[in-house]
Amino acid sequence: MKGVVIALVMVVVAMLVLVKLGQATVTCQQVASSVAPCVPYLTSGTGSPPTACCNGVSGLKQLASTTKDRRAACQCLKDAADHYQNIKEDVAAGLPTACKVQINVPISRSVNCNDVQ
C-alpha cells in the first residue's frame, strides 16, 4: 500500500511539473514593474536611462529566461506601450544597449512576439 501511495504522489508531481512547463512564469505586473522607472527616459528620449531603469531591464532579463517567458514579456511590453503613446520607439528599441544589458526580448510596438525565441 505504501508503494502505491508513493507512486501516486510521483505521478501527481510529474503532472504538476509538466503543466508548469507549459506556462509562462513571468507576469505583466512583473514586466511593468521592471520597466516603470524607464518611462520618463523613454518619453523624453534625452540623457541616459536612470540606474533604476537599467536595474529593471537587467531584472527583466532574469525574469524572461525561457522562450515562453520572453514571448509573454514581449507581449506585456507591447501592451504597456499602448498606454504611453508618447514613448519614442527608437529610444525604446535601444534601451537594452543604453543599459548595457543584452536581453532577448525586443522592445517595439511592431514586433511579432510569437517570433521571439
mmCIF file of C-alpha atoms in Angstrom:
data_model
loop_
_atom_site.group_PDB
_atom_site.id
_atom_site.type_symbol
_atom_site.label_atom_id
_atom_site.label_comp_id
_atom_site.label_asym_id
_atom_site.label_seq_id
_atom_site.Cartn_x
_atom_site.Cartn_y
_atom_site.Cartn_z
ATOM 1 C CA MET A 1 0.000 0.000 0.000
ATOM 2 C CA LYS A 2 2.816 2.392 0.864
ATOM 3 C CA GLY A 3 4.352 1.820 -2.576
ATOM 4 C CA VAL A 4 1.066 2.667 -4.300
ATOM 5 C CA VAL A 5 0.782 5.946 -2.371
ATOM 6 C CA ILE A 6 4.367 6.890 -3.274
ATOM 7 C CA ALA A 7 3.746 6.057 -6.930
ATOM 8 C CA LEU A 8 0.567 8.151 -6.911
ATOM 9 C CA VAL A 9 2.385 11.095 -5.370
ATOM 10 C CA MET A 10 5.123 10.810 -8.001
ATOM 11 C CA VAL A 11 2.546 10.837 -10.813
ATOM 12 C CA VAL A 12 0.852 13.947 -9.382
ATOM 13 C CA VAL A 13 4.216 15.732 -9.021
ATOM 14 C CA ALA A 14 5.165 14.797 -12.598
ATOM 15 C CA MET A 15 1.834 16.162 -13.873
ATOM 16 C CA LEU A 16 2.318 19.431 -11.992
ATOM 17 C CA VAL A 17 5.800 19.838 -13.453
ATOM 18 C CA LEU A 18 4.522 19.221 -16.976
ATOM 19 C CA VAL A 19 1.688 21.715 -16.534
ATOM 20 C CA LYS A 20 4.117 24.301 -15.147
ATOM 21 C CA LEU A 21 6.494 23.808 -18.083
ATOM 22 C CA GLY A 22 3.714 24.732 -20.484
ATOM 23 C CA GLN A 23 3.038 28.090 -18.830
ATOM 24 C CA ALA A 24 4.967 31.306 -18.840
ATOM 25 C CA THR A 25 6.034 32.251 -15.354
ATOM 26 C CA VAL A 26 6.609 35.947 -15.986
ATOM 27 C CA THR A 27 3.614 38.211 -15.396
ATOM 28 C CA CYS A 28 2.755 41.557 -16.943
ATOM 29 C CA GLN A 29 2.858 43.075 -13.478
ATOM 30 C CA GLN A 30 6.481 41.949 -13.107
ATOM 31 C CA VAL A 31 7.362 43.299 -16.548
ATOM 32 C CA ALA A 32 5.622 46.619 -15.884
ATOM 33 C CA SER A 33 7.373 46.972 -12.527
ATOM 34 C CA SER A 34 10.714 46.240 -14.168
ATOM 35 C CA VAL A 35 10.408 48.955 -16.790
ATOM 36 C CA ALA A 36 8.352 51.541 -14.871
ATOM 37 C CA PRO A 37 11.468 53.539 -13.902
ATOM 38 C CA CYS A 38 12.260 53.798 -17.624
ATOM 39 C CA VAL A 39 9.090 55.652 -18.661
ATOM 40 C CA PRO A 40 10.453 59.201 -18.166
ATOM 41 C CA TYR A 41 13.555 58.313 -20.183
ATOM 42 C CA LEU A 42 11.514 56.579 -22.905
ATOM 43 C CA THR A 43 9.165 59.531 -23.278
ATOM 44 C CA SER A 44 11.790 62.280 -23.196
ATOM 45 C CA GLY A 45 14.460 60.469 -25.190
ATOM 46 C CA THR A 46 17.147 62.624 -23.644
ATOM 47 C CA GLY A 47 20.088 61.840 -21.424
ATOM 48 C CA SER A 48 20.841 58.379 -20.167
ATOM 49 C CA PRO A 49 18.468 55.870 -18.621
ATOM 50 C CA PRO A 50 18.450 56.097 -14.817
ATOM 51 C CA THR A 51 20.122 53.362 -12.787
ATOM 52 C CA ALA A 52 16.745 52.110 -11.559
ATOM 53 C CA CYS A 53 15.646 51.710 -15.171
ATOM 54 C CA CYS A 54 18.726 49.692 -16.115
ATOM 55 C CA ASN A 55 18.339 47.579 -12.987
ATOM 56 C CA GLY A 56 14.795 46.859 -14.146
ATOM 57 C CA VAL A 57 15.966 45.887 -17.635
ATOM 58 C CA SER A 58 18.534 43.582 -16.052
ATOM 59 C CA GLY A 59 15.804 42.109 -13.853
ATOM 60 C CA LEU A 60 13.630 41.582 -16.916
ATOM 61 C CA LYS A 61 16.426 39.570 -18.477
ATOM 62 C CA GLN A 62 16.414 37.291 -15.434
ATOM 63 C CA LEU A 63 12.613 37.008 -15.413
ATOM 64 C CA ALA A 64 12.411 36.065 -19.080
ATOM 65 C CA SER A 65 14.692 33.047 -19.112
ATOM 66 C CA THR A 66 12.620 30.761 -21.350
ATOM 67 C CA THR A 67 11.107 31.246 -24.799
ATOM 68 C CA LYS A 68 7.596 31.288 -23.324
ATOM 69 C CA ASP A 69 8.636 33.888 -20.761
ATOM 70 C CA ARG A 70 10.314 36.039 -23.426
ATOM 71 C CA ARG A 71 7.194 35.885 -25.601
ATOM 72 C CA ALA A 72 5.000 36.770 -22.628
ATOM 73 C CA ALA A 73 7.311 39.644 -21.641
ATOM 74 C CA CYS A 74 7.324 40.882 -25.236
ATOM 75 C CA GLN A 75 3.525 40.988 -25.316
ATOM 76 C CA CYS A 76 3.414 42.708 -21.920
ATOM 77 C CA LEU A 77 5.814 45.376 -23.195
ATOM 78 C CA LYS A 78 3.688 45.918 -26.305
ATOM 79 C CA ASP A 79 0.545 46.214 -24.190
ATOM 80 C CA ALA A 80 2.255 48.640 -21.795
ATOM 81 C CA ALA A 81 3.463 50.769 -24.710
ATOM 82 C CA ASP A 82 -0.151 51.211 -25.788
ATOM 83 C CA HIS A 83 -0.770 53.103 -22.531
ATOM 84 C CA TYR A 84 2.103 55.503 -23.242
ATOM 85 C CA GLN A 85 1.584 56.807 -26.756
ATOM 86 C CA ASN A 86 4.445 59.305 -26.387
ATOM 87 C CA ILE A 87 7.139 56.641 -25.929
ATOM 88 C CA LYS A 88 9.851 57.180 -28.507
ATOM 89 C CA GLU A 89 10.180 53.941 -30.494
ATOM 90 C CA ASP A 90 13.868 54.359 -31.282
ATOM 91 C CA VAL A 91 14.731 55.087 -27.658
ATOM 92 C CA ALA A 92 12.704 52.069 -26.501
ATOM 93 C CA ALA A 93 14.381 49.784 -29.037
ATOM 94 C CA GLY A 94 17.796 50.998 -27.905
ATOM 95 C CA LEU A 95 17.083 50.709 -24.187
ATOM 96 C CA PRO A 96 18.928 47.413 -23.637
ATOM 97 C CA THR A 97 22.002 48.800 -25.397
ATOM 98 C CA ALA A 98 21.811 52.051 -23.431
ATOM 99 C CA CYS A 99 21.671 49.979 -20.233
ATOM 100 C CA LYS A 100 24.445 47.666 -21.458
ATOM 101 C CA VAL A 101 22.172 44.654 -20.957
ATOM 102 C CA GLN A 102 21.630 42.065 -23.665
ATOM 103 C CA ILE A 103 18.086 40.733 -23.481
ATOM 104 C CA ASN A 104 16.302 38.537 -25.960
ATOM 105 C CA VAL A 105 13.074 40.472 -25.650
ATOM 106 C CA PRO A 106 12.606 43.137 -28.323
ATOM 107 C CA ILE A 107 11.124 46.416 -27.142
ATOM 108 C CA SER A 108 8.938 47.514 -30.024
ATOM 109 C CA ARG A 109 5.267 48.050 -30.753
ATOM 110 C CA SER A 110 5.619 46.396 -34.149
ATOM 111 C CA VAL A 111 7.373 43.135 -33.231
ATOM 112 C CA ASN A 112 5.539 39.832 -33.598
ATOM 113 C CA CYS A 113 6.050 38.336 -30.144
ATOM 114 C CA ASN A 114 5.348 34.828 -31.454
ATOM 115 C CA ASP A 115 8.632 35.073 -33.385
ATOM 116 C CA VAL A 116 10.641 35.717 -30.204
ATOM 117 C CA GLN A 117 12.957 32.864 -29.342
#
